PDB file of C-alpha atoms in Angstrom:
ATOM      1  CA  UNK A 197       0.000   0.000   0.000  1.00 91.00           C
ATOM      2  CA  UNK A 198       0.946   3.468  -0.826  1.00 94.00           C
ATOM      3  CA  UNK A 199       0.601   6.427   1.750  1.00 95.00           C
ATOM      4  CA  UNK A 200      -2.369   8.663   0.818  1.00 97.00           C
ATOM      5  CA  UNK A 201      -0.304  12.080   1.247  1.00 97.00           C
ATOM      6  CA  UNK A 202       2.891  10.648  -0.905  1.00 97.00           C
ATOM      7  CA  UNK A 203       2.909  12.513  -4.091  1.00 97.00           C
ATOM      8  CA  UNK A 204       1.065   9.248  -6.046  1.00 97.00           C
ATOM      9  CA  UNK A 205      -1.796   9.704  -3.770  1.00 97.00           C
ATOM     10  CA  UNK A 206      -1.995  13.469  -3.901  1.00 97.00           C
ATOM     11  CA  UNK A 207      -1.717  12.938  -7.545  1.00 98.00           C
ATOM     12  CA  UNK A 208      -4.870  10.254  -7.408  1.00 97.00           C
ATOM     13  CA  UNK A 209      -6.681  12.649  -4.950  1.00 97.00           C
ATOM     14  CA  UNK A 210      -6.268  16.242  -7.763  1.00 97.00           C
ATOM     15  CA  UNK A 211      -7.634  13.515  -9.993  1.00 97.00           C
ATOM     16  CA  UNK A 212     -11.029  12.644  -8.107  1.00 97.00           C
ATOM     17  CA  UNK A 213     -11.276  16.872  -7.463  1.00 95.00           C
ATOM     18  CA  UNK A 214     -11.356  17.869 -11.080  1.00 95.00           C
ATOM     19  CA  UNK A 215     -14.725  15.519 -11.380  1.00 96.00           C
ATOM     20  CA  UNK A 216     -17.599  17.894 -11.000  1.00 94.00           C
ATOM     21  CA  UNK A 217     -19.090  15.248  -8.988  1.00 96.00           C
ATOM     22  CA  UNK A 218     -17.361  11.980  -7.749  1.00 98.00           C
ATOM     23  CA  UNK A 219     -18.806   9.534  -5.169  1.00 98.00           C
ATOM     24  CA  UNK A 220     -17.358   9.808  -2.230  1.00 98.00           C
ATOM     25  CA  UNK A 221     -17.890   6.649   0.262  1.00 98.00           C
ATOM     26  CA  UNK A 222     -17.023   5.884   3.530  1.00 98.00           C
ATOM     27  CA  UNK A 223     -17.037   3.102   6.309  1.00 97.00           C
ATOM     28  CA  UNK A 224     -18.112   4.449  10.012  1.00 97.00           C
ATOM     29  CA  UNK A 225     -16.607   2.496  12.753  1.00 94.00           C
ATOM     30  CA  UNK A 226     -13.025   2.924  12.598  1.00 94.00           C
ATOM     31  CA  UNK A 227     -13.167   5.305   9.697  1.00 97.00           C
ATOM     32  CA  UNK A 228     -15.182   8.233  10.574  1.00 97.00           C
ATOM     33  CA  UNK A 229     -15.515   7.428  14.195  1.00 96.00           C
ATOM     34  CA  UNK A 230     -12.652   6.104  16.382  1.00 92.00           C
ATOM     35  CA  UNK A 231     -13.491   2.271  17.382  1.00 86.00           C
ATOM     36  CA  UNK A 232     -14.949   1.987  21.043  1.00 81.00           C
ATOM     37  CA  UNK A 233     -15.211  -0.627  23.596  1.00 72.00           C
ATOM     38  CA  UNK A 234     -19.186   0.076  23.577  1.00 74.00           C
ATOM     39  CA  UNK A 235     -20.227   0.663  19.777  1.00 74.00           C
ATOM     40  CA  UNK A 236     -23.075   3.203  21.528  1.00 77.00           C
ATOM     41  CA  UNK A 237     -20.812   5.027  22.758  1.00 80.00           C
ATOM     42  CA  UNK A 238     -19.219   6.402  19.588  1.00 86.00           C
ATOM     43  CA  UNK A 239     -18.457  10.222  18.934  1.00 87.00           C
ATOM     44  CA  UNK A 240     -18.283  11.832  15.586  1.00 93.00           C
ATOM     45  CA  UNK A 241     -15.734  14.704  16.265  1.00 95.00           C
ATOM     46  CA  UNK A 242     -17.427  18.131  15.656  1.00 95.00           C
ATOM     47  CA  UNK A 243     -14.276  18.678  12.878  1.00 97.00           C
ATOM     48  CA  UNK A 244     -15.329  15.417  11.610  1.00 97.00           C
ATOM     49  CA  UNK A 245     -18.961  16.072  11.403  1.00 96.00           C
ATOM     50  CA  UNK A 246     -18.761  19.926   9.903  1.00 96.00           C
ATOM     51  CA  UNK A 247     -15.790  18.856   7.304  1.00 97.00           C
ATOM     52  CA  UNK A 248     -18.902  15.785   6.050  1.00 97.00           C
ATOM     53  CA  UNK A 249     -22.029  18.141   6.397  1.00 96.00           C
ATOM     54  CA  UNK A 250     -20.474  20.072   3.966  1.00 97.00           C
ATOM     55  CA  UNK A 251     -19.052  17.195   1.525  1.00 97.00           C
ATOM     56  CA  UNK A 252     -22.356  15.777   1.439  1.00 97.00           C
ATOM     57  CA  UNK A 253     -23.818  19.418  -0.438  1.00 97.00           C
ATOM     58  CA  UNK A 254     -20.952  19.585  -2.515  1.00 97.00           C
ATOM     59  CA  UNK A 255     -20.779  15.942  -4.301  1.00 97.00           C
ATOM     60  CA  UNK A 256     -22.523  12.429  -3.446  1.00 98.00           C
ATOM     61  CA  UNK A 257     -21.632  10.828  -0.234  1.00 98.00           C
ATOM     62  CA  UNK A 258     -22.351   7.641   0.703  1.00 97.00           C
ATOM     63  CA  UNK A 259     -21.713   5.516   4.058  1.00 97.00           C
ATOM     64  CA  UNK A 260     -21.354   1.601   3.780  1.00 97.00           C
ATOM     65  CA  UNK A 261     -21.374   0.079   7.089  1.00 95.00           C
ATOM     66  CA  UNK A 262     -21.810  -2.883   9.130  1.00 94.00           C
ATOM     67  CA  UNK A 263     -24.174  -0.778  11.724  1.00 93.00           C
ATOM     68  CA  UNK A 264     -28.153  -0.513  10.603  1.00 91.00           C
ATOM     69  CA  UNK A 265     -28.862   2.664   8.857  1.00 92.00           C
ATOM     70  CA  UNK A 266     -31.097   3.858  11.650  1.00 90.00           C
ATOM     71  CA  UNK A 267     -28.144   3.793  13.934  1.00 91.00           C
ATOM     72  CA  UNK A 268     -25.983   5.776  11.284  1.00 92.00           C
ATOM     73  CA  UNK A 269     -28.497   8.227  10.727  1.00 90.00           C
ATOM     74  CA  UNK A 270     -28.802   9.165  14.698  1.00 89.00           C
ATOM     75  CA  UNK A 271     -25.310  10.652  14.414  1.00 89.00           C
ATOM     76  CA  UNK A 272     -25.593  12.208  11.264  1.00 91.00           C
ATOM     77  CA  UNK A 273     -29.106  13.324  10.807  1.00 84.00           C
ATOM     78  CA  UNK A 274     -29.808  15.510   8.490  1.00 89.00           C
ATOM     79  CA  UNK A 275     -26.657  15.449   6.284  1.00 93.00           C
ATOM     80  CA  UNK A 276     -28.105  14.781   2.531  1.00 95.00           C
ATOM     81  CA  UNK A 277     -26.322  11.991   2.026  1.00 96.00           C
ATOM     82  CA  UNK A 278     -26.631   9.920  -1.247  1.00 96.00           C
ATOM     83  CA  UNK A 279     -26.796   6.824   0.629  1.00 95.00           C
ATOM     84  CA  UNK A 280     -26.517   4.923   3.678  1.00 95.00           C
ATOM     85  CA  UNK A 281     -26.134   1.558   3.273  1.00 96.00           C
ATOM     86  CA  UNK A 282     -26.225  -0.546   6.367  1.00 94.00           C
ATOM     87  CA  UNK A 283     -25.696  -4.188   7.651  1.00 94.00           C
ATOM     88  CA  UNK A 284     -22.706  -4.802   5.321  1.00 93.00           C
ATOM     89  CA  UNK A 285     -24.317  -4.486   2.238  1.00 92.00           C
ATOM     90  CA  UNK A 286     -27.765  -5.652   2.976  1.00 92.00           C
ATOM     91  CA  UNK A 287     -29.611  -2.523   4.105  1.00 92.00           C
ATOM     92  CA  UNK A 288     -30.367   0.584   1.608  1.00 84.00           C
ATOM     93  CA  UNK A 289     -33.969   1.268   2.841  1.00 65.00           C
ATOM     94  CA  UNK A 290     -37.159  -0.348   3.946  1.00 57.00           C
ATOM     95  CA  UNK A 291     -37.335  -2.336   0.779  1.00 65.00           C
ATOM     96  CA  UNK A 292     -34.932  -5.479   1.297  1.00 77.00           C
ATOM     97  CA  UNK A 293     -34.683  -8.030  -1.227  1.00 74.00           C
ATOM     98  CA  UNK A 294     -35.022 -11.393   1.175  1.00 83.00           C
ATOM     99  CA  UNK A 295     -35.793  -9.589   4.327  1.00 85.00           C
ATOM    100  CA  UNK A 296     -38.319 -11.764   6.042  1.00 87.00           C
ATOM    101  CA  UNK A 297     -36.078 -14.434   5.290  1.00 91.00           C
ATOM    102  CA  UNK A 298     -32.622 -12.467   6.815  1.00 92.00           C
ATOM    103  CA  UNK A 299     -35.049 -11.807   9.903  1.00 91.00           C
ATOM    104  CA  UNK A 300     -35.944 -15.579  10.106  1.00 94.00           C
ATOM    105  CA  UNK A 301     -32.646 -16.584  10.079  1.00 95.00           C
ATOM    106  CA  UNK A 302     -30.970 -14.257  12.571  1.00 95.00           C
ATOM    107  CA  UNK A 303     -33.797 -15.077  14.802  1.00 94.00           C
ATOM    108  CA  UNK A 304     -32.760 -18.650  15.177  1.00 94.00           C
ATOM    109  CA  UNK A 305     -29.236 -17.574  15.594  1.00 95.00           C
ATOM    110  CA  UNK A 306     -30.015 -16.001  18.154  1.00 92.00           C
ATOM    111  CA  UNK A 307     -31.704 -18.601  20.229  1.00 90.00           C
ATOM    112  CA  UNK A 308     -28.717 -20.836  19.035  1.00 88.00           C
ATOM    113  CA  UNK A 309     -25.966 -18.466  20.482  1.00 87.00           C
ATOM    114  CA  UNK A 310     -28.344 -18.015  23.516  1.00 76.00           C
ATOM    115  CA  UNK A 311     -25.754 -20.376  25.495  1.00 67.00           C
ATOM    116  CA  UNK A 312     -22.828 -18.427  24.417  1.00 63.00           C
ATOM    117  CA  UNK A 313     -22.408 -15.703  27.192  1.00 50.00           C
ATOM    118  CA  UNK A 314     -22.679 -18.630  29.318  1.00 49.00           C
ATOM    119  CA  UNK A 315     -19.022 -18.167  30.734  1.00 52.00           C
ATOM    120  CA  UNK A 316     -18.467 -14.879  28.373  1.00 63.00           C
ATOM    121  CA  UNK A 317     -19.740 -12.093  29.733  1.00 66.00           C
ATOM    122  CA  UNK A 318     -17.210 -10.031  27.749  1.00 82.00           C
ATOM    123  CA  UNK A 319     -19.106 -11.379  24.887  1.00 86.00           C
ATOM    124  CA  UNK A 320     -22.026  -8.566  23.463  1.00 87.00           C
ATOM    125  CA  UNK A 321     -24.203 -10.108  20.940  1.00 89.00           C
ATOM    126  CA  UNK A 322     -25.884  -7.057  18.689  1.00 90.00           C
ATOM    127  CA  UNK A 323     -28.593  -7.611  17.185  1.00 92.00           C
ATOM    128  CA  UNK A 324     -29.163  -5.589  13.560  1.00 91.00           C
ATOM    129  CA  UNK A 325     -32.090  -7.484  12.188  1.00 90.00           C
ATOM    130  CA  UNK A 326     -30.696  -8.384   8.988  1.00 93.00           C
ATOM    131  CA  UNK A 327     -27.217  -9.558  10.563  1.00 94.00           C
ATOM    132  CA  UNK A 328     -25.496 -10.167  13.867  1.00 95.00           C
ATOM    133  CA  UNK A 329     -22.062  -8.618  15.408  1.00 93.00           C
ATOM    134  CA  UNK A 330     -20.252 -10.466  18.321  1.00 93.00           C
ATOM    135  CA  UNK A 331     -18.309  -8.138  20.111  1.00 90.00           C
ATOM    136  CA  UNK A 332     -15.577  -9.358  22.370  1.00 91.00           C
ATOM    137  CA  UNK A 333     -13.362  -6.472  22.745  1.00 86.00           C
ATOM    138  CA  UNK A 334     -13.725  -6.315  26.527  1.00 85.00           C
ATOM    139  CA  UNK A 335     -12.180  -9.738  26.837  1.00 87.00           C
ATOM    140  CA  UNK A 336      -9.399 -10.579  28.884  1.00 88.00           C
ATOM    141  CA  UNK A 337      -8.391 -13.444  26.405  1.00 88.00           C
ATOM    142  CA  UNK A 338      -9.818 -12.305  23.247  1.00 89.00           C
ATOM    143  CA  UNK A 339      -8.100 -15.166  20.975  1.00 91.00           C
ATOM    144  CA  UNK A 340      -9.241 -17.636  22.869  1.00 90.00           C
ATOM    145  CA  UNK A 341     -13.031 -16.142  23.200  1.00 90.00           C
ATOM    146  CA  UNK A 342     -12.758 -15.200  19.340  1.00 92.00           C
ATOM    147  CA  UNK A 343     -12.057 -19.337  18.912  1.00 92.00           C
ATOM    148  CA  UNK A 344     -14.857 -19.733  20.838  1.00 89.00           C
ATOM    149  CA  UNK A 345     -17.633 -17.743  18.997  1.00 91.00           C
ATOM    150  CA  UNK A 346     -15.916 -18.827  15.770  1.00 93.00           C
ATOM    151  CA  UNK A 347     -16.769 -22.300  16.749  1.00 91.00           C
ATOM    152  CA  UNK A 348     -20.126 -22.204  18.029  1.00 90.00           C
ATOM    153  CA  UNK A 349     -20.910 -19.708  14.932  1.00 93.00           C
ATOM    154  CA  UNK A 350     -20.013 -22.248  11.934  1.00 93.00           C
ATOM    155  CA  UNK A 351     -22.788 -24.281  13.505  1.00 91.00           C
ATOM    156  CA  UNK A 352     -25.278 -21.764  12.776  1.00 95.00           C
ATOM    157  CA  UNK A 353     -28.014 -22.327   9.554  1.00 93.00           C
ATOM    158  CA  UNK A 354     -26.937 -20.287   6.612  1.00 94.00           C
ATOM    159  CA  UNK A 355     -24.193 -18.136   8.784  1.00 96.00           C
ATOM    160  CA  UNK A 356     -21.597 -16.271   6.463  1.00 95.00           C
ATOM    161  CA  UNK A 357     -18.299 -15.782   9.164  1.00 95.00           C
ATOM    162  CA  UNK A 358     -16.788 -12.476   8.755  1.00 91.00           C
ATOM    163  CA  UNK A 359     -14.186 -11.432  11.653  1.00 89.00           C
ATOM    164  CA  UNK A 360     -13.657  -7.820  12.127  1.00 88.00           C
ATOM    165  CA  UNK A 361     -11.473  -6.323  14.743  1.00 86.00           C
ATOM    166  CA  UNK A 362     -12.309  -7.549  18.178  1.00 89.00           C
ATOM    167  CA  UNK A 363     -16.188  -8.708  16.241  1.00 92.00           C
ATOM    168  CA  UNK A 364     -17.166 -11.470  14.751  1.00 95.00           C
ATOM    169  CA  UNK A 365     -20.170 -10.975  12.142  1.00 95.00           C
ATOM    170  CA  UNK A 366     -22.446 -13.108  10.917  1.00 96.00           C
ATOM    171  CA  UNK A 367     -24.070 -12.489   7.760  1.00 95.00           C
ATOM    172  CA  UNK A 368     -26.870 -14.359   5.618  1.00 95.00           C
ATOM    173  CA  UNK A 369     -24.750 -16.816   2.861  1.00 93.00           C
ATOM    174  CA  UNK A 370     -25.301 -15.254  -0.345  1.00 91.00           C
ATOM    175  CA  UNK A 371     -26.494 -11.602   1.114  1.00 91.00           C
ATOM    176  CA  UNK A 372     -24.916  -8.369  -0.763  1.00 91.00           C
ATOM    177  CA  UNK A 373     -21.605  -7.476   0.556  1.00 94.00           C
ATOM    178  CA  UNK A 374     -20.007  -3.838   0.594  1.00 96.00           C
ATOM    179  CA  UNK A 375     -18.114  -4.374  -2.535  1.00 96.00           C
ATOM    180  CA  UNK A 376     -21.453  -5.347  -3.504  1.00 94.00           C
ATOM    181  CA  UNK A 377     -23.141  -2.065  -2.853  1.00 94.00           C
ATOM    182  CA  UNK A 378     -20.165  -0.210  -3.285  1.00 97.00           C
ATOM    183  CA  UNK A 379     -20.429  -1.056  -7.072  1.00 96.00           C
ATOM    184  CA  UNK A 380     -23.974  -0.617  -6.724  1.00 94.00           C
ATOM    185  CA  UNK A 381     -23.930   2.958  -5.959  1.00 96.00           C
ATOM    186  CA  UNK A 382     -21.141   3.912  -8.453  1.00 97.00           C
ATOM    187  CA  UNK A 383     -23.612   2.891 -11.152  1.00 96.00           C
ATOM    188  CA  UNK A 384     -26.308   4.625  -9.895  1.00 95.00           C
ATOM    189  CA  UNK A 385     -24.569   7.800  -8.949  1.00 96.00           C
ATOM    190  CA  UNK A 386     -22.914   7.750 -12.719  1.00 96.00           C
ATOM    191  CA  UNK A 387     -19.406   8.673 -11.321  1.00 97.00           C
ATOM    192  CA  UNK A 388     -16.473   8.424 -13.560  1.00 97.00           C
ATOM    193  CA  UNK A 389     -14.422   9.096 -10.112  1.00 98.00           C
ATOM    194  CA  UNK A 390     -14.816   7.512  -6.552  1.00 98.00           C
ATOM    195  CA  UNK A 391     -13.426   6.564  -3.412  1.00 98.00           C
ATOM    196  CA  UNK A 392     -13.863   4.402  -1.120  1.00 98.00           C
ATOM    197  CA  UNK A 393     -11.988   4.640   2.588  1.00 98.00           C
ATOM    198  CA  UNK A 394     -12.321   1.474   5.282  1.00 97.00           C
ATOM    199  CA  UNK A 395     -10.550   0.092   8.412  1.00 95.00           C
ATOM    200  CA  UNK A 396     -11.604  -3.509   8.603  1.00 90.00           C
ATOM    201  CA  UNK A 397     -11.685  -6.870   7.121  1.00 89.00           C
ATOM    202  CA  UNK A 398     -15.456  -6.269   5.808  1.00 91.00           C
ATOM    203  CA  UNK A 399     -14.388  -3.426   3.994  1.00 95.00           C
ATOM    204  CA  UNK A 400     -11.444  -5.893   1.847  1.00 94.00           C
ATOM    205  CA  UNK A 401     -14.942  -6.804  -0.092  1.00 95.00           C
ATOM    206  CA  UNK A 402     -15.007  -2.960  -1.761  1.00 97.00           C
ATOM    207  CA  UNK A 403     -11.138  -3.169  -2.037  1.00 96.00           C
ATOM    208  CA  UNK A 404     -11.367  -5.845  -4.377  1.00 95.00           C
ATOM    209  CA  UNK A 405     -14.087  -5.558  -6.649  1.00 93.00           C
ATOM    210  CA  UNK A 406     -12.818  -2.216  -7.111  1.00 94.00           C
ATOM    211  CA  UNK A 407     -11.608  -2.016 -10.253  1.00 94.00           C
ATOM    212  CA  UNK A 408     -14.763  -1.112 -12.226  1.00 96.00           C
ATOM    213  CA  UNK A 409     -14.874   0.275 -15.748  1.00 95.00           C
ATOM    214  CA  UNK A 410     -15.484   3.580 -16.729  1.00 96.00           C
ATOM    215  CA  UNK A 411     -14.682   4.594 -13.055  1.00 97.00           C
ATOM    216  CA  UNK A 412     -11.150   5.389 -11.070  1.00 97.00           C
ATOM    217  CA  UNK A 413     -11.613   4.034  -8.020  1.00 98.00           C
ATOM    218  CA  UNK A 414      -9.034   5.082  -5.081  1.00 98.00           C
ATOM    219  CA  UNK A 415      -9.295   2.698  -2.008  1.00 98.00           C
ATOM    220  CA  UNK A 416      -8.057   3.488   1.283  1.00 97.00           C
ATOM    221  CA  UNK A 417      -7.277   1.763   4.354  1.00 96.00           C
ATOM    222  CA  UNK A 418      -7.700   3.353   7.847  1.00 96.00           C
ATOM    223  CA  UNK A 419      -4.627   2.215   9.519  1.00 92.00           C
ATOM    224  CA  UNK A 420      -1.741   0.427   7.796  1.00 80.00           C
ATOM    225  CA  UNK A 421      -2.674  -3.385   8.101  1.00 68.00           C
ATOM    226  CA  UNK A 422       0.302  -5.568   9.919  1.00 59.00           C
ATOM    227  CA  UNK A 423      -1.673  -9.304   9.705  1.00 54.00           C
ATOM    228  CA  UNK A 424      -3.927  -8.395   7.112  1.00 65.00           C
ATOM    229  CA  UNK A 425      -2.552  -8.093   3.876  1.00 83.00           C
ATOM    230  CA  UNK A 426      -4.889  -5.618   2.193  1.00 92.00           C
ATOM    231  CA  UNK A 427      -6.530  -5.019  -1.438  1.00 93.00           C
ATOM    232  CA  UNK A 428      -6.755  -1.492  -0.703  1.00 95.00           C
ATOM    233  CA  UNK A 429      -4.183   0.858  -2.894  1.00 95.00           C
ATOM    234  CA  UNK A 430      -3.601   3.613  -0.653  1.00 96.00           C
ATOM    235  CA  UNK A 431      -3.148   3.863   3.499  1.00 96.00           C
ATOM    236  CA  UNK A 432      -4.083   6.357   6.421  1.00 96.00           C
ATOM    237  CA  UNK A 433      -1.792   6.147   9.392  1.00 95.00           C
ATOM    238  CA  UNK A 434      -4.600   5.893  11.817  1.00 95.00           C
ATOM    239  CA  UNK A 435      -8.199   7.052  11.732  1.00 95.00           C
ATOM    240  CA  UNK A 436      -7.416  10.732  13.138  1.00 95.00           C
ATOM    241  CA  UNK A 437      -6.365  11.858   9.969  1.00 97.00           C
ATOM    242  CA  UNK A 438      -9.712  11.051   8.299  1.00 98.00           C
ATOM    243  CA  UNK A 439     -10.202  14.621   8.898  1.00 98.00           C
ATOM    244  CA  UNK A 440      -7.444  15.667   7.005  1.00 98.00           C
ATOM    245  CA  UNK A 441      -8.548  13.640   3.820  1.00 98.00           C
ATOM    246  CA  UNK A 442     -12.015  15.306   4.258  1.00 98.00           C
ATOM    247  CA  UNK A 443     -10.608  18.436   4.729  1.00 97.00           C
ATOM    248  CA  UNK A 444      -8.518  17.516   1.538  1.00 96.00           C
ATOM    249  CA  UNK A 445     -11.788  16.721  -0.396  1.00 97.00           C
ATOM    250  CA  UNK A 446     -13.359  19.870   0.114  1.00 96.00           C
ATOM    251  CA  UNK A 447     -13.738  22.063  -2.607  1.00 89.00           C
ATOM    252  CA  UNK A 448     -12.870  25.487  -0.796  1.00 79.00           C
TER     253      UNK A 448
END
């Protein structure tokens, strides 16, 4: 991966500024908001949140995250976003291709996991409708509770794994992923420019199926990976300087 600020990146980022109107996407957790022990208790920095108000009346923004869109939109309400995409991939609005089905299904995961904090009280199951996270972070020997859930998990109905940093998430098999809707929304939004900027192992899914025609695409990672060998082209050195790129992005 290539630092963002080098002169390539720079040169990628003048690029995606001369487009009268590129798509400009974005995970939340990690990305626009610093990772927390207690996912509630998240704070979108008032730089943060003025430097995207005003990005999302300039060009289209869009947020692709692993959190419902209702819990997006209570900490960005009213920003005119072009979309919020929630439950990695899954949710775009009230009309959800398969949703009684995704309901049905994490339903009886949960009454299958129901055993699990049995012994794991550092283990938070959250509930998002359409898919589950299982947050350990709190654990005092999170490999060993990660090899835990990871166990009981592959003996769920229909369960897609998909480990995240200090979460496990379960997904329905064969559900839309980020790349997914990522590719999604660069059709509909028409943009011949776009970028997408993620911290986790559910955001690898936009990093590879970037490379979509009639479109440069420049992909970021929040935090330069050390295990995970990343898709992504470009690199933040840690999720403060989100605020730079936005600030970057702005068209003064």
């Amino acid at each position: 991966m290539i630092y963002l600020f080098s002169p390539r990146g720079r040169q990628a980022l003048r690029r995606l500024k001369e487009d009268a109107r590129p798509l400009l996407a974005f995970d939340f957790d990690g990305t626009l908001v610093k990772l927390s022990l207690n996912p509630e208790s998240v704070t979108l920095r008032k730089v943060t949140r003025d430097r995207l108000r005003k990005l999302t009346r300039q060009t289209a923004v869009a947020i692709i995250t692993g959190r419902s869109v209702a819990d997006v939109r209570q900490w960005t309400e009213p920003f005119p976003f072009f979309a919020v995409v929630g439950n990695h991939g899954i949710e775009r609005s009230t009309k959800i291709p398969k949703a009684p089905a995704y309901r049905e299904i994490v339903k009886d995961w949960i009454l299958r996991l129901s055993t699990l904090p049995e012994g794991e009280p550092c283990v938070w199951i959250e509930n998002k409708r359409f898919s589950l996270s299982l947050h350990y972070r709190s654990s005092p020997k999170p490999l060993e509770t990660r090899a835990r859930i990871i166990k009981k998990a592959k003996g769920l109905r229909g369960a897609h794994i998909v480990p995240g940093k200090d979460v496990i998430n379960l997904v329905p098999k064969g559900a839309p992923d980020k790349g997914t809707a990522f590719r999604a929304l660069v059709q509909e939004s028409k943009a011949r420019h776009a970028l997408f900027a993620g911290d986790d192992v559910t955001d690898e899914s936009v990093f590879k199926k970037a490379k979509i025609p009639g479109c440069e695409v420049i992909t970021v990672r929040v935090g330069r990976a050390s295990r995970l060998k990343s898709k992504a082209e470009f690199y933040l050195k840690d999720q403060r300087e989100m605020d730079k790129l936005l600030g970057e992005l702005l068209r003064k």
